[in-house]
Structures are given as C-alpha cells and as structure tokens.
PDB file of C-alpha atoms in Angstrom:
ATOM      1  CA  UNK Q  12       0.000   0.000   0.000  1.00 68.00           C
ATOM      2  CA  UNK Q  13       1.216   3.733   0.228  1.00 81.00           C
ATOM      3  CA  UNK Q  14       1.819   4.178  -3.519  1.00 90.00           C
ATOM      4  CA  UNK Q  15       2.114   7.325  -4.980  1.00 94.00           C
ATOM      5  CA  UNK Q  16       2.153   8.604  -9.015  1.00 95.00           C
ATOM      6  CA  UNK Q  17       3.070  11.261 -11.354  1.00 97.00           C
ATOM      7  CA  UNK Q  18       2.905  12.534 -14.489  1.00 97.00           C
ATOM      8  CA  UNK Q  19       4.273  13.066 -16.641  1.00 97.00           C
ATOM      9  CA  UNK Q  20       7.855  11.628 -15.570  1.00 96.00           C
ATOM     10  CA  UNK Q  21       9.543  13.797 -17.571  1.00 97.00           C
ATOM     11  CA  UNK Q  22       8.351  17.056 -20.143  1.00 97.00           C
ATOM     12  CA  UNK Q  23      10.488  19.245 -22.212  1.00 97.00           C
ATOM     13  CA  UNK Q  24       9.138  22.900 -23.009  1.00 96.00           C
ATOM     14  CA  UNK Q  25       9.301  25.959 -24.743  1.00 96.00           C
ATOM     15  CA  UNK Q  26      10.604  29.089 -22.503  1.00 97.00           C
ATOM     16  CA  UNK Q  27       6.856  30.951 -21.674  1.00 97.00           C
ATOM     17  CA  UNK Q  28       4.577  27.711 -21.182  1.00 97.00           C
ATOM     18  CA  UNK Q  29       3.295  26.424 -18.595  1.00 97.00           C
ATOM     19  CA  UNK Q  30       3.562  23.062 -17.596  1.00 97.00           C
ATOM     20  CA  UNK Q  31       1.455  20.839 -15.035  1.00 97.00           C
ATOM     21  CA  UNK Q  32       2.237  18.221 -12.972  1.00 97.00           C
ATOM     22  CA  UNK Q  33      -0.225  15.806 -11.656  1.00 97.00           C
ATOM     23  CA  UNK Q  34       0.277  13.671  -8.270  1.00 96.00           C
ATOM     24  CA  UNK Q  35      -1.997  11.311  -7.353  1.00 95.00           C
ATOM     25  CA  UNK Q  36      -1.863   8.533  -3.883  1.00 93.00           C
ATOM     26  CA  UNK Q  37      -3.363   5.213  -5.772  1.00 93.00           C
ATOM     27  CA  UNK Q  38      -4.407   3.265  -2.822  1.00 90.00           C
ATOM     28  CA  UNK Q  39      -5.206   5.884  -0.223  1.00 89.00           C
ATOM     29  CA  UNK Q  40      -6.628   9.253   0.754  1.00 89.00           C
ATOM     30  CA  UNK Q  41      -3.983  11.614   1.163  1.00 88.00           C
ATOM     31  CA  UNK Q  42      -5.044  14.721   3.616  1.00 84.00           C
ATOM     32  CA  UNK Q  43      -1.860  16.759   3.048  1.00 90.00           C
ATOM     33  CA  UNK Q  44       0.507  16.718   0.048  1.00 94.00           C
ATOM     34  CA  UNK Q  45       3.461  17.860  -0.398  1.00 95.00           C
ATOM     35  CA  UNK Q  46       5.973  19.507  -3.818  1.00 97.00           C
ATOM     36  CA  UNK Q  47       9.120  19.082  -3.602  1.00 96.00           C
ATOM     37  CA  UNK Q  48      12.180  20.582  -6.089  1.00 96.00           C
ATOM     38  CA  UNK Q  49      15.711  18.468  -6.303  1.00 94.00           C
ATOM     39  CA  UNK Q  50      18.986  19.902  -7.871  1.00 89.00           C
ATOM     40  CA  UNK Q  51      21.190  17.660  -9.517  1.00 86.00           C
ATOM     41  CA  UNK Q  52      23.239  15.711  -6.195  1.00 84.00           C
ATOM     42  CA  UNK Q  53      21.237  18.063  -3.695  1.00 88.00           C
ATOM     43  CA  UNK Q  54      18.915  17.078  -1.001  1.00 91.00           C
ATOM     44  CA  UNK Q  55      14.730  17.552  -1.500  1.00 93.00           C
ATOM     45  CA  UNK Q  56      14.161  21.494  -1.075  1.00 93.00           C
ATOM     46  CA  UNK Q  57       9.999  21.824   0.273  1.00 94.00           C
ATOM     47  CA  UNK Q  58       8.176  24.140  -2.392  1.00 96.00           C
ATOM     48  CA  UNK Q  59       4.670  23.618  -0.458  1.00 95.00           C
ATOM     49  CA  UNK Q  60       2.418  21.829   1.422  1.00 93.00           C
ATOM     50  CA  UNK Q  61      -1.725  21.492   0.140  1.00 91.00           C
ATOM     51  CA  UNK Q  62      -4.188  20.462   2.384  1.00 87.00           C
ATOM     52  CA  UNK Q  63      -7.286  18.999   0.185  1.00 83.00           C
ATOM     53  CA  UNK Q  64     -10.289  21.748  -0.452  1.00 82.00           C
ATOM     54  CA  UNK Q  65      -7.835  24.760   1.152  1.00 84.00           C
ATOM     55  CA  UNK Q  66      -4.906  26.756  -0.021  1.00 88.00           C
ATOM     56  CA  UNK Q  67      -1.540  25.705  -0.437  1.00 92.00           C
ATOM     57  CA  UNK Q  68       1.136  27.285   2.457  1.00 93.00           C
ATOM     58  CA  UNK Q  69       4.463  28.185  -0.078  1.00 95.00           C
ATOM     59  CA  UNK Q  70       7.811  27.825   1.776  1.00 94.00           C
ATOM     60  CA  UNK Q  71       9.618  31.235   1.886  1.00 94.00           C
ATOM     61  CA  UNK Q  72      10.632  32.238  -1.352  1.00 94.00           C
ATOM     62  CA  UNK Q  73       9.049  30.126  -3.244  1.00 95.00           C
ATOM     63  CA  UNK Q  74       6.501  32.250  -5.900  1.00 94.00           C
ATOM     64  CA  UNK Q  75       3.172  31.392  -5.043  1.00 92.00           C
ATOM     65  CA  UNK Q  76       1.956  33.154  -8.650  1.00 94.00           C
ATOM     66  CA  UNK Q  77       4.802  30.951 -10.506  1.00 96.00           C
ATOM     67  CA  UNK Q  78       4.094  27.324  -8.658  1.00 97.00           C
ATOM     68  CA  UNK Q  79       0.733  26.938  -8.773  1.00 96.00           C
ATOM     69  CA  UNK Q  80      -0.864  24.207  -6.631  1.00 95.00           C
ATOM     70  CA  UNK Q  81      -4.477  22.938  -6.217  1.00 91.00           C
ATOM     71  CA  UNK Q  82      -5.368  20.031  -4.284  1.00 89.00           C
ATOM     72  CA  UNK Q  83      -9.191  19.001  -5.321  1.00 83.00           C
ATOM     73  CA  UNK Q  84      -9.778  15.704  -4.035  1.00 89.00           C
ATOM     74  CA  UNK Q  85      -8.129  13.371  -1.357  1.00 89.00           C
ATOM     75  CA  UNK Q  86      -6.274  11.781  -4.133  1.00 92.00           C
ATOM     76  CA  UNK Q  87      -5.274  14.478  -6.290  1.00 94.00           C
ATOM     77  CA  UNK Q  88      -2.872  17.692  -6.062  1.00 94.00           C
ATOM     78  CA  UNK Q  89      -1.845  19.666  -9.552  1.00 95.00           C
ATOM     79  CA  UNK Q  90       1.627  21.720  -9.590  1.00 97.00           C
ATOM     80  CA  UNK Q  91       1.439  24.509 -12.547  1.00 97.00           C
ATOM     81  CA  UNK Q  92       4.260  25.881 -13.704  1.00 97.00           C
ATOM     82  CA  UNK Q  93       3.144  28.979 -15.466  1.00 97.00           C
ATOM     83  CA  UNK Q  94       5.591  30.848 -17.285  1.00 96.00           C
ATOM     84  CA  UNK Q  95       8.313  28.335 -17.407  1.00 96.00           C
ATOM     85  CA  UNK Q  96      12.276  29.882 -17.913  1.00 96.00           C
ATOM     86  CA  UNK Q  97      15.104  27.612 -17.934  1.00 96.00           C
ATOM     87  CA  UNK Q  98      15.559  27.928 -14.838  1.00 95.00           C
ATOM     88  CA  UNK Q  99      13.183  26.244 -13.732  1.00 96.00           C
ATOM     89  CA  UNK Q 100      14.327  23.652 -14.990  1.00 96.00           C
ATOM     90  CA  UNK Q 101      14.522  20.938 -12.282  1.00 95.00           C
ATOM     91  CA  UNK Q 102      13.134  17.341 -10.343  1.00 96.00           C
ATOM     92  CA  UNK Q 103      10.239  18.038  -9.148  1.00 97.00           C
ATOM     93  CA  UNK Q 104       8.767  15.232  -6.022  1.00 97.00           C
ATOM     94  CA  UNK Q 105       5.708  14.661  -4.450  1.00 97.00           C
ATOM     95  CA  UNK Q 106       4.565  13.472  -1.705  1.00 95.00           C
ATOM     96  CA  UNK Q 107       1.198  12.329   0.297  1.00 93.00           C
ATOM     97  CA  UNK Q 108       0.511  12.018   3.744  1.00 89.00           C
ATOM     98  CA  UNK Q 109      -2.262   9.609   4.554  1.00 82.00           C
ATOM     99  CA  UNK Q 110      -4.934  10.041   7.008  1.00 73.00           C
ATOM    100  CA  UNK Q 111      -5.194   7.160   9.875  1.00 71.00           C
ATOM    101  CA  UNK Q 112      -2.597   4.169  10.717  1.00 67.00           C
ATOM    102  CA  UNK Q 113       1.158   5.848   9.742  1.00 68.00           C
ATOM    103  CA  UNK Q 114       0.025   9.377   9.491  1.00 72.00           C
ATOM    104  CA  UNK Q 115       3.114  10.916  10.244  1.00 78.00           C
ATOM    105  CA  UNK Q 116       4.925   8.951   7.438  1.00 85.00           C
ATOM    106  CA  UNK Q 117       5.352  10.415   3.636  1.00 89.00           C
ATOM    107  CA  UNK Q 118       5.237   8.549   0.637  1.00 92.00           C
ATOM    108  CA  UNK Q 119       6.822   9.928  -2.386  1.00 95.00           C
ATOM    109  CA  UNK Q 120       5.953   9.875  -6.065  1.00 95.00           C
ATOM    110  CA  UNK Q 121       8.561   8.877  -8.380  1.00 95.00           C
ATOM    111  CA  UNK Q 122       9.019  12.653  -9.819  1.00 96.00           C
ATOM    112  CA  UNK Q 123       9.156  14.479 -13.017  1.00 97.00           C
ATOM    113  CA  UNK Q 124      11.917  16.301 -14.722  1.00 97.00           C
ATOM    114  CA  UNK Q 125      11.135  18.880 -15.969  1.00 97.00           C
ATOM    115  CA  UNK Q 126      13.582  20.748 -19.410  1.00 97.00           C
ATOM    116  CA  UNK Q 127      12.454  23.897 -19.961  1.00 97.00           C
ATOM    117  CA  UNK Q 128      14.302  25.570 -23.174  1.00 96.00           C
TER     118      UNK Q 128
ATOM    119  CA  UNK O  10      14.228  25.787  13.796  1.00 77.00           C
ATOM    120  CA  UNK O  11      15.107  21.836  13.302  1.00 85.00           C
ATOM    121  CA  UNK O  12      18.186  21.181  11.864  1.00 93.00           C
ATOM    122  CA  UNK O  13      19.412  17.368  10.489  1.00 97.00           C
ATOM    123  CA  UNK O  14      23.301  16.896   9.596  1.00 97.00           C
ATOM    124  CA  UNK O  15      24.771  14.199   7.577  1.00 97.00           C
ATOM    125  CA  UNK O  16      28.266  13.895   8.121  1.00 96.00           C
ATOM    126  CA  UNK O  17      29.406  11.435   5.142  1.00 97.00           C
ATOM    127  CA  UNK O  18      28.937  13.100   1.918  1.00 96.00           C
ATOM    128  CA  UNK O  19      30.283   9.670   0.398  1.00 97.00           C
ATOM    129  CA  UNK O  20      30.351   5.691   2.510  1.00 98.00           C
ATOM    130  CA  UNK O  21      30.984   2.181   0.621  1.00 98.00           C
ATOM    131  CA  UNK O  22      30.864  -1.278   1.702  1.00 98.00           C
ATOM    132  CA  UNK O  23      31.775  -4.578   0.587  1.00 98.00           C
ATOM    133  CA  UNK O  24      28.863  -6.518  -0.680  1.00 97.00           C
ATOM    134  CA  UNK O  25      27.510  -8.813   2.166  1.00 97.00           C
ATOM    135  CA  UNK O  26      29.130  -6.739   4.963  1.00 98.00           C
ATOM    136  CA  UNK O  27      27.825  -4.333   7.057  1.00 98.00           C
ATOM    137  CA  UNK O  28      27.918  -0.340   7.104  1.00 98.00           C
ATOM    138  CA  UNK O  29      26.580   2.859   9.307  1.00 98.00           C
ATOM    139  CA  UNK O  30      25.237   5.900   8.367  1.00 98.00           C
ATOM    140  CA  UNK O  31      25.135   8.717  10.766  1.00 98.00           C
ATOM    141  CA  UNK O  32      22.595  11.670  10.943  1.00 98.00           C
ATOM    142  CA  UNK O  33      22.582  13.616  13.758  1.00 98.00           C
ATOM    143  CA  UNK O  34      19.629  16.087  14.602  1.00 97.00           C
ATOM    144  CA  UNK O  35      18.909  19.278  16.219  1.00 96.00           C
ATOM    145  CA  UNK O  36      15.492  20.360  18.017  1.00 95.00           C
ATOM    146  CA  UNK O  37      13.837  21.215  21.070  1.00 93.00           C
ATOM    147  CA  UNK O  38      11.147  19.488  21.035  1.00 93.00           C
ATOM    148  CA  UNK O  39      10.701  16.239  22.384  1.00 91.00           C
ATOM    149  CA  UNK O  40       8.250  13.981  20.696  1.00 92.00           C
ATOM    150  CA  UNK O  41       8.997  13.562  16.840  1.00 95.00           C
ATOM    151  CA  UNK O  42       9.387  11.297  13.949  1.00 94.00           C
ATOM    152  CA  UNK O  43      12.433  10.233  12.147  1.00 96.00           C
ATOM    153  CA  UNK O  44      13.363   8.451   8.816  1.00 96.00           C
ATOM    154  CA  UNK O  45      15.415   7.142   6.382  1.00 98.00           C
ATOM    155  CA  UNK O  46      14.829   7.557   3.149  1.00 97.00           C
ATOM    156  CA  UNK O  47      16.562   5.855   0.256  1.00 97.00           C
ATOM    157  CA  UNK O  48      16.933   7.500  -3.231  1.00 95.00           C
ATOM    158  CA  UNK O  49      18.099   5.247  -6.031  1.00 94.00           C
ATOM    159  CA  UNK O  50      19.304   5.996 -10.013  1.00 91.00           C
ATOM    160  CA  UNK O  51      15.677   6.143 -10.478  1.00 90.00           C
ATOM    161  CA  UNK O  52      15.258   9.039  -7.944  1.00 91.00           C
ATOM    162  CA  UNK O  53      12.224   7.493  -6.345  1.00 91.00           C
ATOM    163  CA  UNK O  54      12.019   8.090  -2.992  1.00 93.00           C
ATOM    164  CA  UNK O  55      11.553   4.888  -0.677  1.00 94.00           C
ATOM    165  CA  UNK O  56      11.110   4.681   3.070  1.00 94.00           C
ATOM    166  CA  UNK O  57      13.413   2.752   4.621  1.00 97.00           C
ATOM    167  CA  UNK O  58      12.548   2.954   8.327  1.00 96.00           C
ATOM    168  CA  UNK O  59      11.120   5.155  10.805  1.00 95.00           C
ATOM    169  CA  UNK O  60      11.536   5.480  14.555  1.00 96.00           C
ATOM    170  CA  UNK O  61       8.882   7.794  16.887  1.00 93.00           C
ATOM    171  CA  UNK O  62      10.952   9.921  19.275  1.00 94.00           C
ATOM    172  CA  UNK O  63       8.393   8.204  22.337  1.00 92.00           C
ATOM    173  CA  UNK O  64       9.860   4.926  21.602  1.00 91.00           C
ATOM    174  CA  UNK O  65      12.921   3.857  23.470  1.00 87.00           C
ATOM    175  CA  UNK O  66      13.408   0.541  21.040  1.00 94.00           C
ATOM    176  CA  UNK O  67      15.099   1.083  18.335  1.00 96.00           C
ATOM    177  CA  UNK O  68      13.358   0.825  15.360  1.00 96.00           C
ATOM    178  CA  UNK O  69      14.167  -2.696  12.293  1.00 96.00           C
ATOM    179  CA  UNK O  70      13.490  -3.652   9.384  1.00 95.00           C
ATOM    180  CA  UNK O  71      14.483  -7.026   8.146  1.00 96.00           C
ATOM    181  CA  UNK O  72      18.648  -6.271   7.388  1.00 97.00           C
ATOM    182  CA  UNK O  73      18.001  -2.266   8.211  1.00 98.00           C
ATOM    183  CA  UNK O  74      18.148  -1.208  11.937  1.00 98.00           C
ATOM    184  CA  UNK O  75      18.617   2.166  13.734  1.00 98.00           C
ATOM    185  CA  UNK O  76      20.399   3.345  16.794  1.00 97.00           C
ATOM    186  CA  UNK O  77      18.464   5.891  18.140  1.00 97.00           C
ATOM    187  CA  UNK O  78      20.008   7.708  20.741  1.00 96.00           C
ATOM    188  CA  UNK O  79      17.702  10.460  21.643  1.00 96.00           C
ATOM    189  CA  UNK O  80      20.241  12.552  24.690  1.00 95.00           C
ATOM    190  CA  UNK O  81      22.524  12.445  22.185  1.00 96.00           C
ATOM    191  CA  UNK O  82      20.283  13.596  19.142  1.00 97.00           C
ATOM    192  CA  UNK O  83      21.615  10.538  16.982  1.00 97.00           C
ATOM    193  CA  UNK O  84      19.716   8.679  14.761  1.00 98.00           C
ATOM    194  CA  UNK O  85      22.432   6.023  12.812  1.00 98.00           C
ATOM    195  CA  UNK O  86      21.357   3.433  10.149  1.00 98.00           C
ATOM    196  CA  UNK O  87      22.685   0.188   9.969  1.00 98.00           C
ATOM    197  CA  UNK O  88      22.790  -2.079   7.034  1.00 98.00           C
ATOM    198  CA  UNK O  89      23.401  -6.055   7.338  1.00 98.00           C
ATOM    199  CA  UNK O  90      24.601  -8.209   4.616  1.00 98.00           C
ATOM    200  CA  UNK O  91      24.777  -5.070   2.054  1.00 98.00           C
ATOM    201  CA  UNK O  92      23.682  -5.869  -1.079  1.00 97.00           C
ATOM    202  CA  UNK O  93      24.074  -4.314  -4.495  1.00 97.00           C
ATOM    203  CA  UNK O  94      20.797  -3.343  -4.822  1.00 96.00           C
ATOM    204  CA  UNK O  95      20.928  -1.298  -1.433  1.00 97.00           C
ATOM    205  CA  UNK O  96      23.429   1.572  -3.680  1.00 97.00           C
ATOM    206  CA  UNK O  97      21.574   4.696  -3.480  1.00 97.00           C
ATOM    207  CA  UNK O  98      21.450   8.089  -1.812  1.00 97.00           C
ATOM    208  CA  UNK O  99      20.120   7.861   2.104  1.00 98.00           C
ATOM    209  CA  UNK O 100      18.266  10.413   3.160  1.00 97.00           C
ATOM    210  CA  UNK O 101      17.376  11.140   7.393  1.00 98.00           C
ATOM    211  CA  UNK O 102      14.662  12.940   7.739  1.00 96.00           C
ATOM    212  CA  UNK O 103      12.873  14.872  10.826  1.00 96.00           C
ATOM    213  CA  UNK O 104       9.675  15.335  11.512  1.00 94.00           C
ATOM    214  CA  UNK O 105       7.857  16.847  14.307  1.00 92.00           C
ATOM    215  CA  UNK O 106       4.818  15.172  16.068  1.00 88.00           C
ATOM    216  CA  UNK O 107       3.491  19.124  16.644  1.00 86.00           C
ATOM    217  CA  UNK O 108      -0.269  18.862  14.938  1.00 80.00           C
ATOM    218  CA  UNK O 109      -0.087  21.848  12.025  1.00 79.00           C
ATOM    219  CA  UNK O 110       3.625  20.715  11.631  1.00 81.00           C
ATOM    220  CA  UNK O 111       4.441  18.114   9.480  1.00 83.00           C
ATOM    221  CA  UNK O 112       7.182  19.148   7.480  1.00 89.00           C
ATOM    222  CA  UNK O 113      10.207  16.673   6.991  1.00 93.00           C
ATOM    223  CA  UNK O 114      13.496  18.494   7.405  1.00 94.00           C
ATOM    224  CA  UNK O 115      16.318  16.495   5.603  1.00 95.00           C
ATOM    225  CA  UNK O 116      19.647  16.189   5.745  1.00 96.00           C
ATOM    226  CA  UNK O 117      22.128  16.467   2.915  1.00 95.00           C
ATOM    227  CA  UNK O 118      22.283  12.830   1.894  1.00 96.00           C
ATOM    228  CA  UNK O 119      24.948  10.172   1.838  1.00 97.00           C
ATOM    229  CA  UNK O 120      25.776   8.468  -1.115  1.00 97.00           C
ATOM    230  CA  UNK O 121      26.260   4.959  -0.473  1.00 98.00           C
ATOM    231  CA  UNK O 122      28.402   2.608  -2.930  1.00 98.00           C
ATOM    232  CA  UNK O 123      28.123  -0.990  -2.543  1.00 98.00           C
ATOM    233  CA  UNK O 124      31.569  -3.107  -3.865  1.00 97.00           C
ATOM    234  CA  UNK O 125      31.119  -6.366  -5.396  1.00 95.00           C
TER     235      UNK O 125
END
C-alpha cells in the first residue's frame, strides 16, 4: 500500500509555457501533500504543502503566482508551472501524507523532470 | 528551527558486509518522527525505516536497523549483509509530532556505494 504517481515523468518545453504536474496517492486518501524541487546531487528542497479543499502554504521564497498548486480531491494535487524559464528547470517530487494508521509517514511519487528551453 | 546533519557526503561497503550511516539532529522538542529515506538511479524516494521519538526501542526492518540515541540527538542506520541493490542516496529525515507541523526536514544525503 502507500503508492504514490506522477505525471508526466519527464516534459520538455518551450521558454513561456506552462507546464502541469499531476500527483496522485493510488491506494489511499492523502489529507496533506506535499511539492518538492531536487537539484542535480542536492537534497529535497519543500516548495509547499496542500491540504485537500484549502490553499496551499508556499515555503519562503518560493513564488506562489509561478508554482501553482491545487489540491481538489483526497487523491489528487496539480503543480502549474506557469511561465516556465530555464531555470526552472529541475526534479520536481511529491509526496502524500495519509490520514489514519502511519500518518506521520510520507510517501513519495517517483518525480518528473522537468527541461524547460 | 530543526536542523538534520549528515556527516558522510560519500560511505561504501563490501557486498555482504555491514555499514553505518550517521545523521545527527537538532530540536527542542521532544516527541517527533524520524526516517530514512533511500533515493536510487531512479530518484524514487523509498522509506526505509522510521523510529517515533516516544519509543525507546530502536526501530528494524528485516537487514536495516537504527540506533536511536535520543540525549545524544543521533539517529544512525545500519545495514546487514549489504547488497548491491541497497546503492543509493540515504536520506534522514525529521519530523515533528506538533499537529499543524508536518514538514520533513532532511539532511544532505549520503551516497552509499556498494563493492562487489
């Protein structure tokens, strides 16, 4: 149990698109999830946290108008990336905390790279 | 704020023998969570193990085991009879058991290289 997707895995854009990211928890109902952004050989950097039906909290300096995150149902949360520049170019990870039995635990989605150009 | 250090940028082990990794923590709170994660070539994320702050028994997990030493803030990993498949990035992770707060804090990883 615990699984967790994405898509897509990977995506390669133009400079000024936007791009979104779908996470989903397969075999439970995630309360709280979680977007993560990896450098290349760095550890996971927290973008933002979205609780189902309510707005997502943004970690400091993280552009709330640039990462766009909406978390609908209990097994769904969307990260836009509107306006992509190559810089953000990265891995982006989710992750979904379930409600019940091993609450406190995370369980991550395989991630997406993400090419802007 | 919590802080988690990983001290070994870079560990490898024979295959079949046994390594530690070390993560020590910072915080002043007293009842938390804390993991392991393990990141493979694949990047995907896998919990490894997971010990609640509360618990004086050190958390295992068939050939994975901590040492949780909570005076001491240390939270090591131990891995029996290494295996190739166990190469990866290793990941601790802090969590606090404060409802609202359920961030993970992580520390800077330790590549782990497993010799055949």
């Amino acid at each position: 149990g615990a699984v967790v997707s994405q898509h897509p895995s990977r995506v390669i854009c133009k400079s000024g698109t936007s791009v979104k990211i779908e996470c989903r928890s397969l075999d439970f109902q995630a309360t709280t999830m979680f977007w993560y952004r990896q450098f290349p050989k760095k550890s996971l950097m927290l973008m933002a946290t979205s609780n189902e039906g309510s707005k997502a909290t943004y970690e400091q300096g993280v552009e709330k108008d640039k990462f766009l995150i909406n978390h609908a149902s209990l097994t769904l949360s969307t990260l836009t990336v509107t306006s992509a520049h190559p810089e953000d170019s990265s891995f982006y990870i989710c992750s979904a905390r379930r409600s019940g039995p091993l609450q406190e635990t995370q369980y991550f989605g395989p991630g997406t790279r993400l090419l802007v150009l | 704020a919590q802080t988690v250090t990983q001290s070994q940028p870079e560990m490898s082990v024979q295959e079949a023998e046994t390594v530690t990794l070390s993560c020590t923590y910072d915080t002043s709170e007293s009842d938390y969570y804390l993991f392991w994660y393990k990141q493979p070539p694949s990047r995907q994320m896998i919990l490894v193990i997971r010990q609640e702050a509360y618990k004086q028994q050190n958390a295992t997990e068939n050939r994975f085991s901590v040492n949780f030493q909570k005076a001491a803030k240390s939270f090591s990993l131990k891995i029996s009879d290494s295996q190739l498949g166990d190469a990866a990035m290793y990941f601790c992770a802090y969590r606090s058991a404060t409802f609202g707060n359920e961030k993970l804090t992580f520390g800077t990883g330790t590549r782990l290289t497993i010799i055949p």
